[in-house]
């Protein structure tokens, strides 16, 4: 476990200033000459397309978890653009393989309360039953084994704890767009991620989609894409770039519980949240 630094909502400049390790594994191969993943993610979210993606995914997170008061939340991967949706939590810990231990010191204390811990891939060095909620963004798709990743996450959650994961859709419009996040790493179908969650001790309660448009750079097209998003999720969910799943930890180990599906209802003042 690496050195931790106190931080809250991180600025784009702070994220860009930290040079992370080159975790560019795709399909078992490592591209040594590729741009570091943390740099690709930081550049993406600094642009208009990334800001829209963070908004559309973040609205669903806020709708599913409108009140985190008193809870401990673990955010895994590259969750920095989404920390604002976790502000009501008592404590947020970010675990990322995208920074080395020394580099976390570059992330100065801000006005939030997120501790940042660098970690090795597929290793979550925390006590069992430490967290009420886990958010995985740009995390599980780069793990060596999805079932192992979610199995470890299940152990970290308290009884009846919940996890939200955003994972690329193998049939989505973002698939294979090498320069865009949600296009690399492991991509899955809806049936696959549902089965993995259930085999890892979770009962899936919500399955939605986001990014019903391809990665775009043109601002006019992005304005159209935002208006199209809700309709696209409804008419063509199989073409959306990302699966968004919420699952609950089984209270009784090994019990086959039937998932109780629930809708993501937007909190007051938050428009456009929730996938249909």
GROMACS .gro file of C-alpha atoms in nm:
model
  276
    1UNK     CA    1   0.000   0.000   0.000
    2UNK     CA    2   0.136   0.333  -0.104
    3UNK     CA    3   0.164   0.664   0.065
    4UNK     CA    4  -0.167   0.845   0.101
    5UNK     CA    5  -0.236   1.212   0.045
    6UNK     CA    6  -0.539   1.407   0.157
    7UNK     CA    7  -0.746   1.543  -0.127
    8UNK     CA    8  -1.101   1.624  -0.223
    9UNK     CA    9  -1.243   1.732  -0.556
   10UNK     CA   10  -0.932   1.737  -0.771
   11UNK     CA   11  -0.857   2.000  -1.030
   12UNK     CA   12  -0.768   1.895  -1.384
   13UNK     CA   13  -0.429   2.062  -1.338
   14UNK     CA   14  -0.354   1.853  -1.030
   15UNK     CA   15  -0.445   1.534  -1.212
   16UNK     CA   16  -0.240   1.627  -1.517
   17UNK     CA   17   0.063   1.722  -1.309
   18UNK     CA   18   0.101   1.377  -1.158
   19UNK     CA   19   0.285   1.129  -1.378
   20UNK     CA   20   0.149   0.778  -1.322
   21UNK     CA   21   0.279   0.437  -1.413
   22UNK     CA   22   0.214   0.308  -1.761
   23UNK     CA   23  -0.071   0.063  -1.712
   24UNK     CA   24  -0.152   0.009  -2.079
   25UNK     CA   25  -0.242  -0.357  -2.066
   26UNK     CA   26  -0.494  -0.457  -2.331
   27UNK     CA   27  -0.582  -0.818  -2.392
   28UNK     CA   28  -0.275  -0.938  -2.203
   29UNK     CA   29  -0.026  -0.729  -2.403
   30UNK     CA   30   0.148  -0.418  -2.276
   31UNK     CA   31   0.228  -0.130  -2.511
   32UNK     CA   32   0.542   0.031  -2.370
   33UNK     CA   33   0.528   0.324  -2.610
   34UNK     CA   34   0.164   0.411  -2.543
   35UNK     CA   35   0.073   0.725  -2.356
   36UNK     CA   36   0.025   0.651  -1.983
   37UNK     CA   37  -0.334   0.566  -1.905
   38UNK     CA   38  -0.364   0.836  -1.639
   39UNK     CA   39  -0.263   1.096  -1.900
   40UNK     CA   40  -0.521   0.968  -2.150
   41UNK     CA   41  -0.793   0.980  -1.886
   42UNK     CA   42  -0.693   1.324  -1.763
   43UNK     CA   43  -0.685   1.465  -2.117
   44UNK     CA   44  -1.020   1.308  -2.199
   45UNK     CA   45  -1.202   1.447  -1.896
   46UNK     CA   46  -1.049   1.791  -1.951
   47UNK     CA   47  -1.222   1.805  -2.291
   48UNK     CA   48  -1.585   1.867  -2.382
   49UNK     CA   49  -1.664   1.502  -2.457
   50UNK     CA   50  -1.518   1.390  -2.125
   51UNK     CA   51  -1.709   1.654  -1.931
   52UNK     CA   52  -2.034   1.540  -2.093
   53UNK     CA   53  -1.954   1.174  -2.024
   54UNK     CA   54  -1.883   1.253  -1.657
   55UNK     CA   55  -2.211   1.444  -1.630
   56UNK     CA   56  -2.423   1.169  -1.787
   57UNK     CA   57  -2.267   0.890  -1.583
   58UNK     CA   58  -2.252   1.101  -1.268
   59UNK     CA   59  -2.623   1.179  -1.284
   60UNK     CA   60  -2.701   0.809  -1.261
   61UNK     CA   61  -2.463   0.769  -0.967
   62UNK     CA   62  -2.636   1.058  -0.787
   63UNK     CA   63  -2.979   0.914  -0.864
   64UNK     CA   64  -2.886   0.572  -0.725
   65UNK     CA   65  -2.703   0.709  -0.419
   66UNK     CA   66  -2.874   1.039  -0.332
   67UNK     CA   67  -2.778   1.026   0.036
   68UNK     CA   68  -2.449   0.880   0.160
   69UNK     CA   69  -2.459   1.051   0.498
   70UNK     CA   70  -2.250   0.866   0.757
   71UNK     CA   71  -2.112   0.617   0.502
   72UNK     CA   72  -1.759   0.512   0.409
   73UNK     CA   73  -1.710   0.496   0.033
   74UNK     CA   74  -1.425   0.338  -0.165
   75UNK     CA   75  -1.378   0.476  -0.518
   76UNK     CA   76  -1.158   0.252  -0.735
   77UNK     CA   77  -0.983   0.327  -1.065
   78UNK     CA   78  -1.000   0.684  -1.200
   79UNK     CA   79  -1.302   0.826  -1.016
   80UNK     CA   80  -1.182   1.188  -0.982
   81UNK     CA   81  -1.443   1.342  -1.219
   82UNK     CA   82  -1.715   1.168  -1.013
   83UNK     CA   83  -1.612   1.259  -0.658
   84UNK     CA   84  -1.859   1.547  -0.650
   85UNK     CA   85  -2.141   1.292  -0.654
   86UNK     CA   86  -2.004   1.136  -0.334
   87UNK     CA   87  -1.978   1.458  -0.133
   88UNK     CA   88  -2.248   1.360   0.117
   89UNK     CA   89  -2.043   1.061   0.238
   90UNK     CA   90  -1.869   1.076   0.576
   91UNK     CA   91  -1.542   0.952   0.424
   92UNK     CA   92  -1.425   0.879   0.071
   93UNK     CA   93  -1.110   0.681  -0.009
   94UNK     CA   94  -0.973   0.672  -0.364
   95UNK     CA   95  -0.769   0.365  -0.462
   96UNK     CA   96  -0.598   0.400  -0.798
   97UNK     CA   97  -0.326   0.212  -0.989
   98UNK     CA   98  -0.269   0.524  -1.198
   99UNK     CA   99  -0.031   0.696  -0.952
  100UNK     CA  100   0.280   0.568  -0.776
  101UNK     CA  101   0.315   0.611  -0.401
  102UNK     CA  102   0.546   0.912  -0.431
  103UNK     CA  103   0.329   1.081  -0.690
  104UNK     CA  104   0.022   1.095  -0.464
  105UNK     CA  105   0.208   1.367  -0.271
  106UNK     CA  106   0.151   1.597  -0.570
  107UNK     CA  107  -0.223   1.590  -0.499
  108UNK     CA  108  -0.262   1.860  -0.235
  109UNK     CA  109  -0.537   1.880   0.023
  110UNK     CA  110  -0.850   2.039  -0.122
  111UNK     CA  111  -1.189   2.130   0.024
  112UNK     CA  112  -1.325   1.773   0.018
  113UNK     CA  113  -1.222   1.468   0.218
  114UNK     CA  114  -1.083   1.194  -0.005
  115UNK     CA  115  -0.766   1.008   0.086
  116UNK     CA  116  -0.576   0.887  -0.221
  117UNK     CA  117  -0.390   0.557  -0.207
  118UNK     CA  118  -0.176   0.416  -0.486
  119UNK     CA  119  -0.201   0.043  -0.529
  120UNK     CA  120  -0.085  -0.236  -0.751
  121UNK     CA  121  -0.326  -0.373  -1.007
  122UNK     CA  122  -0.582  -0.624  -0.874
  123UNK     CA  123  -0.476  -0.564  -0.512
  124UNK     CA  124  -0.711  -0.388  -0.269
  125UNK     CA  125  -0.518  -0.365   0.061
  126UNK     CA  126  -0.802  -0.293   0.302
  127UNK     CA  127  -0.970  -0.471   0.591
  128UNK     CA  128  -1.276  -0.683   0.519
  129UNK     CA  129  -1.616  -0.518   0.569
  130UNK     CA  130  -1.455  -0.171   0.575
  131UNK     CA  131  -1.693   0.012   0.340
  132UNK     CA  132  -2.062   0.082   0.292
  133UNK     CA  133  -2.031   0.160  -0.079
  134UNK     CA  134  -1.780   0.096  -0.359
  135UNK     CA  135  -1.767   0.291  -0.686
  136UNK     CA  136  -1.560   0.144  -0.970
  137UNK     CA  137  -1.483   0.376  -1.264
  138UNK     CA  138  -1.204   0.286  -1.509
  139UNK     CA  139  -1.106   0.010  -1.270
  140UNK     CA  140  -1.253  -0.334  -1.325
  141UNK     CA  141  -1.208  -0.339  -1.705
  142UNK     CA  142  -0.830  -0.341  -1.655
  143UNK     CA  143  -0.829  -0.617  -1.394
  144UNK     CA  144  -0.678  -0.954  -1.482
  145UNK     CA  145  -0.993  -1.138  -1.374
  146UNK     CA  146  -1.336  -0.978  -1.333
  147UNK     CA  147  -1.466  -1.241  -1.093
  148UNK     CA  148  -1.161  -1.199  -0.869
  149UNK     CA  149  -1.198  -0.820  -0.878
  150UNK     CA  150  -1.561  -0.828  -0.769
  151UNK     CA  151  -1.492  -1.109  -0.523
  152UNK     CA  152  -1.239  -0.886  -0.347
  153UNK     CA  153  -1.483  -0.595  -0.359
  154UNK     CA  154  -1.751  -0.812  -0.200
  155UNK     CA  155  -1.522  -0.890   0.093
  156UNK     CA  156  -1.454  -0.519   0.151
  157UNK     CA  157  -1.823  -0.431   0.175
  158UNK     CA  158  -2.023  -0.445   0.493
  159UNK     CA  159  -2.331  -0.666   0.500
  160UNK     CA  160  -2.591  -0.528   0.259
  161UNK     CA  161  -2.329  -0.291   0.112
  162UNK     CA  162  -2.361  -0.180  -0.249
  163UNK     CA  163  -2.133  -0.136  -0.548
  164UNK     CA  164  -2.175   0.072  -0.863
  165UNK     CA  165  -1.958  -0.014  -1.159
  166UNK     CA  166  -1.929   0.152  -1.500
  167UNK     CA  167  -1.779  -0.091  -1.751
  168UNK     CA  168  -1.745  -0.071  -2.131
  169UNK     CA  169  -2.011  -0.236  -2.346
  170UNK     CA  170  -1.863  -0.480  -2.597
  171UNK     CA  171  -2.137  -0.388  -2.848
  172UNK     CA  172  -2.124  -0.014  -2.783
  173UNK     CA  173  -2.039   0.277  -3.009
  174UNK     CA  174  -1.724   0.345  -2.805
  175UNK     CA  175  -1.584  -0.004  -2.856
  176UNK     CA  176  -1.252  -0.004  -3.039
  177UNK     CA  177  -1.207   0.374  -3.038
  178UNK     CA  178  -0.848   0.347  -2.914
  179UNK     CA  179  -0.806   0.709  -2.807
  180UNK     CA  180  -1.117   0.714  -2.588
  181UNK     CA  181  -1.177   0.577  -2.238
  182UNK     CA  182  -1.443   0.305  -2.217
  183UNK     CA  183  -1.297   0.164  -2.540
  184UNK     CA  184  -0.995  -0.029  -2.412
  185UNK     CA  185  -0.943  -0.297  -2.155
  186UNK     CA  186  -1.208  -0.560  -2.091
  187UNK     CA  187  -1.546  -0.504  -2.258
  188UNK     CA  188  -1.852  -0.707  -2.163
  189UNK     CA  189  -2.211  -0.779  -2.257
  190UNK     CA  190  -2.501  -0.717  -2.020
  191UNK     CA  191  -2.538  -1.092  -1.960
  192UNK     CA  192  -2.167  -1.127  -1.879
  193UNK     CA  193  -2.147  -0.851  -1.617
  194UNK     CA  194  -2.471  -0.972  -1.457
  195UNK     CA  195  -2.332  -1.326  -1.429
  196UNK     CA  196  -1.997  -1.204  -1.291
  197UNK     CA  197  -2.167  -0.998  -1.020
  198UNK     CA  198  -2.391  -1.286  -0.917
  199UNK     CA  199  -2.098  -1.531  -0.910
  200UNK     CA  200  -1.906  -1.286  -0.690
  201UNK     CA  201  -2.171  -1.271  -0.418
  202UNK     CA  202  -2.383  -0.980  -0.540
  203UNK     CA  203  -2.747  -0.939  -0.634
  204UNK     CA  204  -2.777  -0.693  -0.921
  205UNK     CA  205  -3.053  -0.440  -0.857
  206UNK     CA  206  -3.002  -0.187  -1.135
  207UNK     CA  207  -2.868  -0.211  -1.487
  208UNK     CA  208  -2.856   0.102  -1.698
  209UNK     CA  209  -2.659   0.243  -1.985
  210UNK     CA  210  -2.487   0.568  -2.071
  211UNK     CA  211  -2.314   0.731  -2.369
  212UNK     CA  212  -2.563   0.660  -2.647
  213UNK     CA  213  -2.333   0.830  -2.898
  214UNK     CA  214  -1.976   0.773  -3.025
  215UNK     CA  215  -1.680   0.974  -2.890
  216UNK     CA  216  -1.719   1.321  -3.041
  217UNK     CA  217  -1.499   1.631  -3.053
  218UNK     CA  218  -1.734   1.874  -3.227
  219UNK     CA  219  -1.918   2.097  -2.977
  220UNK     CA  220  -2.232   2.122  -3.191
  221UNK     CA  221  -2.251   1.745  -3.222
  222UNK     CA  222  -2.197   1.709  -2.847
  223UNK     CA  223  -2.492   1.939  -2.779
  224UNK     CA  224  -2.701   1.714  -3.003
  225UNK     CA  225  -2.563   1.406  -2.829
  226UNK     CA  226  -2.671   1.533  -2.487
  227UNK     CA  227  -3.026   1.585  -2.612
  228UNK     CA  228  -3.024   1.243  -2.780
  229UNK     CA  229  -2.886   1.056  -2.477
  230UNK     CA  230  -3.214   0.978  -2.301
  231UNK     CA  231  -3.385   0.867  -2.623
  232UNK     CA  232  -3.083   0.665  -2.729
  233UNK     CA  233  -3.073   0.476  -2.399
  234UNK     CA  234  -3.438   0.379  -2.448
  235UNK     CA  235  -3.434   0.296  -2.820
  236UNK     CA  236  -3.084   0.148  -2.857
  237UNK     CA  237  -2.945   0.048  -2.516
  238UNK     CA  238  -2.726  -0.217  -2.678
  239UNK     CA  239  -2.529   0.056  -2.862
  240UNK     CA  240  -2.453   0.263  -2.551
  241UNK     CA  241  -2.085   0.283  -2.462
  242UNK     CA  242  -2.110   0.192  -2.095
  243UNK     CA  243  -2.300  -0.045  -1.867
  244UNK     CA  244  -2.384   0.108  -1.530
  245UNK     CA  245  -2.466  -0.155  -1.271
  246UNK     CA  246  -2.559  -0.134  -0.905
  247UNK     CA  247  -2.547  -0.453  -0.700
  248UNK     CA  248  -2.608  -0.541  -0.336
  249UNK     CA  249  -2.389  -0.774  -0.133
  250UNK     CA  250  -2.565  -1.093  -0.028
  251UNK     CA  251  -2.617  -1.086   0.348
  252UNK     CA  252  -2.613  -1.466   0.364
  253UNK     CA  253  -2.307  -1.615   0.195
  254UNK     CA  254  -2.406  -1.855  -0.082
  255UNK     CA  255  -2.775  -1.765  -0.068
  256UNK     CA  256  -2.940  -1.739  -0.407
  257UNK     CA  257  -3.136  -1.418  -0.363
  258UNK     CA  258  -3.364  -1.293  -0.638
  259UNK     CA  259  -3.259  -0.938  -0.728
  260UNK     CA  260  -3.514  -0.667  -0.662
  261UNK     CA  261  -3.483  -0.429  -0.955
  262UNK     CA  262  -3.512  -0.059  -0.885
  263UNK     CA  263  -3.511   0.252  -1.096
  264UNK     CA  264  -3.264   0.536  -1.068
  265UNK     CA  265  -3.474   0.838  -0.969
  266UNK     CA  266  -3.304   1.175  -0.996
  267UNK     CA  267  -3.281   1.387  -0.681
  268UNK     CA  268  -3.460   1.721  -0.685
  269UNK     CA  269  -3.283   1.970  -0.908
  270UNK     CA  270  -3.093   1.707  -1.106
  271UNK     CA  271  -3.235   1.675  -1.455
  272UNK     CA  272  -3.184   1.389  -1.696
  273UNK     CA  273  -3.066   1.133  -1.440
  274UNK     CA  274  -3.141   0.766  -1.461
  275UNK     CA  275  -3.144   0.527  -1.752
  276UNK     CA  276  -3.470   0.382  -1.876
   0.00000   0.00000   0.00000
